[in-house]
CSV table of C-alpha atoms and ligand atoms in Angstrom, one decimal:
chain,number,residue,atom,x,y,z
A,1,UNK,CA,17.6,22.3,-12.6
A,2,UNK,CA,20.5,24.3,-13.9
A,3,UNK,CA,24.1,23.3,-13.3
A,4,UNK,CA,25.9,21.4,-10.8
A,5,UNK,CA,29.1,21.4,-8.4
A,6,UNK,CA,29.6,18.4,-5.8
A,7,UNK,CA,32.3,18.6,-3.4
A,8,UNK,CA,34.3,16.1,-1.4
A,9,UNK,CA,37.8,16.4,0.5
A,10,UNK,CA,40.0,16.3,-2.3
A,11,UNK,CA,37.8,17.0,-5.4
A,12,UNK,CA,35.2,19.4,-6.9
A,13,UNK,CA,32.4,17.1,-9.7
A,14,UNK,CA,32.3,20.2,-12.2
A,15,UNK,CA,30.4,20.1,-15.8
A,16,UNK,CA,32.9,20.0,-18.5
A,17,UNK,CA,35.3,22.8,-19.5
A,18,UNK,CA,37.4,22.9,-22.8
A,19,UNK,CA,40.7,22.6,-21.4
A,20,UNK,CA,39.9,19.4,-20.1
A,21,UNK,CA,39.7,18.0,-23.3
A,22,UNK,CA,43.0,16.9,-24.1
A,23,UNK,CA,43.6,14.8,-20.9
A,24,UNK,CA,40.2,13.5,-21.4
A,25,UNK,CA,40.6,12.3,-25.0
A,26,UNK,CA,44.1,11.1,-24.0
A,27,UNK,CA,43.0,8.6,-21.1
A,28,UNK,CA,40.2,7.8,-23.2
A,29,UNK,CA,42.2,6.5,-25.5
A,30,UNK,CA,44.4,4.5,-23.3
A,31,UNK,CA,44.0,0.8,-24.1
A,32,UNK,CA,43.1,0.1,-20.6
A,33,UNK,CA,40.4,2.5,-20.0
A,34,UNK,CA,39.2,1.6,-23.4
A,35,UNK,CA,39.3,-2.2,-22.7
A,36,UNK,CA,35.8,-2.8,-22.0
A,37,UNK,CA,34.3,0.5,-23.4
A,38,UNK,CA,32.3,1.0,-26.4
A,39,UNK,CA,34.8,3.4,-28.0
A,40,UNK,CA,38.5,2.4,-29.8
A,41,UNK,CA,41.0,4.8,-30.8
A,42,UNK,CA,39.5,7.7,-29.1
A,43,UNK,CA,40.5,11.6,-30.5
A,44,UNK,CA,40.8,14.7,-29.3
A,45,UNK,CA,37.9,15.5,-31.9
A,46,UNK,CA,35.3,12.7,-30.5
A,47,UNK,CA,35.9,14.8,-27.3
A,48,UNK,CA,35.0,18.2,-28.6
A,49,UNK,CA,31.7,16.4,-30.0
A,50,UNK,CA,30.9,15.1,-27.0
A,51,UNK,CA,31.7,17.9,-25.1
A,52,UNK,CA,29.5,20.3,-27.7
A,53,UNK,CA,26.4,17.8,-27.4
A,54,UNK,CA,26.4,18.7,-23.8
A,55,UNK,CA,24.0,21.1,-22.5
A,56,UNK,CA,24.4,21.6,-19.3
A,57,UNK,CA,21.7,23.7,-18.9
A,58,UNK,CA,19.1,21.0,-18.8
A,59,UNK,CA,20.7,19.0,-16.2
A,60,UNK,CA,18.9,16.3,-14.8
A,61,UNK,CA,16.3,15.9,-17.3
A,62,UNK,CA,15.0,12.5,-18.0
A,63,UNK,CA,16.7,10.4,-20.8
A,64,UNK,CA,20.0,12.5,-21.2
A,65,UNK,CA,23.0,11.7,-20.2
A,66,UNK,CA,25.7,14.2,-18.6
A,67,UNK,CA,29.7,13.9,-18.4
A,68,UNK,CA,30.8,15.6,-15.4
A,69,UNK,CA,34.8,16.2,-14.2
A,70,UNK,CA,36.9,15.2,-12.0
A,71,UNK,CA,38.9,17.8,-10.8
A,72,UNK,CA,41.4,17.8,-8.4
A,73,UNK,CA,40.7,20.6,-6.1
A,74,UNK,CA,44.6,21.9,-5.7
A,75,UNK,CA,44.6,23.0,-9.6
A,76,UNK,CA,41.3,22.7,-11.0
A,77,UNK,CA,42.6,19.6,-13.6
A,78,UNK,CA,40.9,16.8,-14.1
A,79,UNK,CA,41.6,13.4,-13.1
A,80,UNK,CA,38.7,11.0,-14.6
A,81,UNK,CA,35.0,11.2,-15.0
A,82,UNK,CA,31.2,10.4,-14.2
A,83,UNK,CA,28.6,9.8,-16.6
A,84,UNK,CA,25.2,10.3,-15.4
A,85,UNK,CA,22.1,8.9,-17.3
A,86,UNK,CA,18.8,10.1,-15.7
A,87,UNK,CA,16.4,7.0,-17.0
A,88,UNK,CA,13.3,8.8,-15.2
A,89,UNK,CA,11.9,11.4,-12.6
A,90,UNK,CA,13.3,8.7,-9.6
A,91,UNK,CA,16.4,6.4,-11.6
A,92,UNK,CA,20.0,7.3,-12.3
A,93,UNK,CA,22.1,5.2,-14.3
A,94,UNK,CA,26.4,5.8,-13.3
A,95,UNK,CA,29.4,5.5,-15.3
A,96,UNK,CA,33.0,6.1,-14.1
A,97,UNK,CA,36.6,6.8,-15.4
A,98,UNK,CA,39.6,7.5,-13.8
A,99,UNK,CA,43.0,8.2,-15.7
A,100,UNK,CA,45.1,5.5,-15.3
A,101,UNK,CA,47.9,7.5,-13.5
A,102,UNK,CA,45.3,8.3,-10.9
A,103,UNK,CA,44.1,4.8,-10.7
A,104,UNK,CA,44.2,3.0,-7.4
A,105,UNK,CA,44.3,6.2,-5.2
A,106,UNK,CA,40.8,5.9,-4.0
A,107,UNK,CA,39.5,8.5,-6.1
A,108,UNK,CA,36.9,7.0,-8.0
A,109,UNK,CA,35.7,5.7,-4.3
A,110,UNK,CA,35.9,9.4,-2.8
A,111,UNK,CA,34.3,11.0,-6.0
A,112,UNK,CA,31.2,8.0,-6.2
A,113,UNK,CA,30.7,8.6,-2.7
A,114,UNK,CA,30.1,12.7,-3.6
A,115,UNK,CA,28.0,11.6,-6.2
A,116,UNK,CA,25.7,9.2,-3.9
A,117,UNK,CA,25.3,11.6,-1.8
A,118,UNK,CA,24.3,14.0,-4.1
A,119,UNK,CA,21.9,12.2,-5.9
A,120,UNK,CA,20.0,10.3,-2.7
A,121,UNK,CA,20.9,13.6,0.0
A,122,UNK,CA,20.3,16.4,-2.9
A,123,UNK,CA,17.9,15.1,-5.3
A,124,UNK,CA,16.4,12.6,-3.7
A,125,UNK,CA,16.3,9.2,-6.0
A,126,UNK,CA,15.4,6.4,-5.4
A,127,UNK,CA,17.7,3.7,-7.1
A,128,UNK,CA,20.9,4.3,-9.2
A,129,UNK,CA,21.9,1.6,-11.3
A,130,UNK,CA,25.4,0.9,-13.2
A,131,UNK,CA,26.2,-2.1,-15.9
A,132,UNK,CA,29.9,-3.4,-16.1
A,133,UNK,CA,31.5,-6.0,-18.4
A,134,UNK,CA,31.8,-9.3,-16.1
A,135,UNK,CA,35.7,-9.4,-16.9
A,136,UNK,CA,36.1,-5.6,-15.7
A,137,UNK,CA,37.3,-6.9,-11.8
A,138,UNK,CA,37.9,-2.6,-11.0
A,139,UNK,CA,35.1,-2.0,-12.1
A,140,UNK,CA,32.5,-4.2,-9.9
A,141,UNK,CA,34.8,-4.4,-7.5
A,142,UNK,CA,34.5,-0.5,-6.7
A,143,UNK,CA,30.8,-1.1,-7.0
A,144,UNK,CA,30.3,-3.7,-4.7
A,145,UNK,CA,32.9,-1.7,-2.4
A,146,UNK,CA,30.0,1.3,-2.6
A,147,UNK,CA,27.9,-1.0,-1.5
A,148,UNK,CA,25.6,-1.5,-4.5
A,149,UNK,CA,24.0,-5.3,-5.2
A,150,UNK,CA,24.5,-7.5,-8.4
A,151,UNK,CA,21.6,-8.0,-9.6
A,152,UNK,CA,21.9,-9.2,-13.5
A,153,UNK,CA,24.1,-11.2,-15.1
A,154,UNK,CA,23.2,-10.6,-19.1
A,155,UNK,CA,24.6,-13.1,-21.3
A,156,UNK,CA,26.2,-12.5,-24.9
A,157,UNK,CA,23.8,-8.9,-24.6
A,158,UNK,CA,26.3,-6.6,-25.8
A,159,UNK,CA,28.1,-6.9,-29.2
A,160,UNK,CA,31.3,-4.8,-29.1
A,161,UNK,CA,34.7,-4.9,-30.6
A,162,UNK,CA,33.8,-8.2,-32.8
A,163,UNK,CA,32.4,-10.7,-29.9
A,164,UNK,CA,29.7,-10.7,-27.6
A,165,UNK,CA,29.9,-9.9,-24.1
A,166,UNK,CA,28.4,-10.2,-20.9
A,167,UNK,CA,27.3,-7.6,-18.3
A,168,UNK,CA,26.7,-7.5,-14.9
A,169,UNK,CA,24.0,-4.9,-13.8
A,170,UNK,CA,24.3,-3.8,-10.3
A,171,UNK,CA,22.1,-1.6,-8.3
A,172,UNK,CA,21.9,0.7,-5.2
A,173,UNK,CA,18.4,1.8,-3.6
A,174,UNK,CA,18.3,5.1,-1.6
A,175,UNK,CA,17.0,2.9,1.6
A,176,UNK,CA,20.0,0.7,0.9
A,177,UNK,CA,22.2,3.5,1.6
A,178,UNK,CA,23.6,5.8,4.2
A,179,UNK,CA,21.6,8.7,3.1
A,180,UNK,CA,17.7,8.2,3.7
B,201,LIG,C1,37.1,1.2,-12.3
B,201,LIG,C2,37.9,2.4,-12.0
B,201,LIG,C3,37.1,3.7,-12.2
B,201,LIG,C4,38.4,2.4,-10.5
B,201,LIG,O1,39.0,3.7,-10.2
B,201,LIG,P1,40.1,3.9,-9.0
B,201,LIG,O2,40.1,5.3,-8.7
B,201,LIG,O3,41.3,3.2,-9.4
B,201,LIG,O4,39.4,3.1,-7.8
B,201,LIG,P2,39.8,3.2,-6.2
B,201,LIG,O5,41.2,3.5,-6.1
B,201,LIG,O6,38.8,4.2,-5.6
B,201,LIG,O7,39.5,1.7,-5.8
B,201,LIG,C5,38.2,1.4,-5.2
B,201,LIG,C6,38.0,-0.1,-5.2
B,201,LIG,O8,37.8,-0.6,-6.6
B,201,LIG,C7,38.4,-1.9,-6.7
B,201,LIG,N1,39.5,-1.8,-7.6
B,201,LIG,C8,40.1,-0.8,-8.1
B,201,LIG,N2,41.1,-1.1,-9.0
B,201,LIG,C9,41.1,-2.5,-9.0
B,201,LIG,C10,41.9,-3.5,-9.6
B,201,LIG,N3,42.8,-3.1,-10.5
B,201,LIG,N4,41.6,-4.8,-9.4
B,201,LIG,C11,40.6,-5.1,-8.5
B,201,LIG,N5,39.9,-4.3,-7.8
B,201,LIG,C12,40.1,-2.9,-8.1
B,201,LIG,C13,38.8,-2.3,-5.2
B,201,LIG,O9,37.7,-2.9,-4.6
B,201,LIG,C14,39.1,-0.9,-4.6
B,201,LIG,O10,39.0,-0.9,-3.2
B,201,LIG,P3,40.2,-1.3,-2.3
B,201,LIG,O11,41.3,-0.4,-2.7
B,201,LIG,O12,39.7,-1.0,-0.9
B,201,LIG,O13,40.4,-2.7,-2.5
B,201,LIG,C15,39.2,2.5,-12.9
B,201,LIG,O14,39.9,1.3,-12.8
B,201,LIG,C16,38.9,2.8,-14.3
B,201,LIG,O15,38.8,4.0,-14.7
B,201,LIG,N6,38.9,1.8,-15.2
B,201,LIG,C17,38.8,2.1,-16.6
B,201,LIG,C18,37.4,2.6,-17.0
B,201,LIG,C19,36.3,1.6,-16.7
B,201,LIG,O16,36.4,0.5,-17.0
B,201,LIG,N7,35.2,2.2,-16.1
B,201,LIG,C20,34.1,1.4,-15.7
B,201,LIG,C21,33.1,1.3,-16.8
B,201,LIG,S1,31.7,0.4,-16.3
């Protein structure tokens, strides 16, 4: 598999580009999108190694993980982010971001939706899977909106920014879904 472009109504799911770096690394580092993350203080330079790491060329192979754009279809900037772990051959790990100033517009609904579709309709998995801290309400709220189930509660499992947290791990099966 090469490269990727998923479309909805309002947005095109694009790999990476450079200029998207500075909005990136800004909402990154916005206390509230960094709240529950594993990152503090993030810089324009954490973005341009993240963004070099990536090699989009190899998309979809199993263990990597791919950062793919938001982009607002009128003028091509972007707006927030998916992650996309591919754990094997038939399991997708999800993250998502959306810049605060965007936030509660439905767009992380409208581009998770694209990306459900694309995964079960496209590439035909069979479970995607996504982990939240159990304060972050957005966060499995909008999951449980997309329909996926909770399924783990992890206690104390993660160690990050000097306590231990828990995490919810939620899950959606391609049967469980509106594309079979
Ligand atoms: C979680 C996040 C991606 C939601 O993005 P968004 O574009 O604002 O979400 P939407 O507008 O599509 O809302 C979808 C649903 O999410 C839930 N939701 C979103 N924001 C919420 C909030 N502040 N409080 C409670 N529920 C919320 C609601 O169920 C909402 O559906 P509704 O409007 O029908 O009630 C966004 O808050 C974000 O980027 N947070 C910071 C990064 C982060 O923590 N990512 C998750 C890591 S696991």
């Amino acid at each position: 598999m090469s490269s990727i472009e998923i479309t909805t109504h309002n947005f095109i799911i694009r790999p990476f580009e450079r200029k998207d770096l500075v909005k990136f690394a800004n909402y990154r580092a916005s206390e509230s999108v960094a709240r529950y993350q594993s990152w503090a203080d993030y810089t324009y330079q954490d973005a341009i190694k993240l963004f070099e790491s990536m090699d989009y060329a190899t998309f979809g192979a199993a263990g990597q993980w791919y950062q793919l754009a938001i982009s607002d279809k009128s003028n091509d900037a972007i707006v927030g982010d998916l992650a996309i772990h591919f754990i094997d051959a038939e399991q997708v790990e999800i993250g998502f971001t959306v810049a605060p100033e965007f936030q509660g517009k439905n767009v992380a609904t409208e581009a998770i939706s694209g990306l459900i579709n694309y995964l079960f309709g496209c590439l035909g998995k069979h479970r995607i899977i996504a982990t939240t801290d159990t304060r972050n309400i957005a966060s499995y709220k909008l999951l449980e909106k997309m329909g996926f189930r909770r399924e783990g509660h992890f206690i104390k499992n993660i160690f990050f920014k000097g306590e231990w947290s828990d995490e919810y791990q939620y899950a959606l099966l391609r049967s469980e879904s509106k594309i079979i």
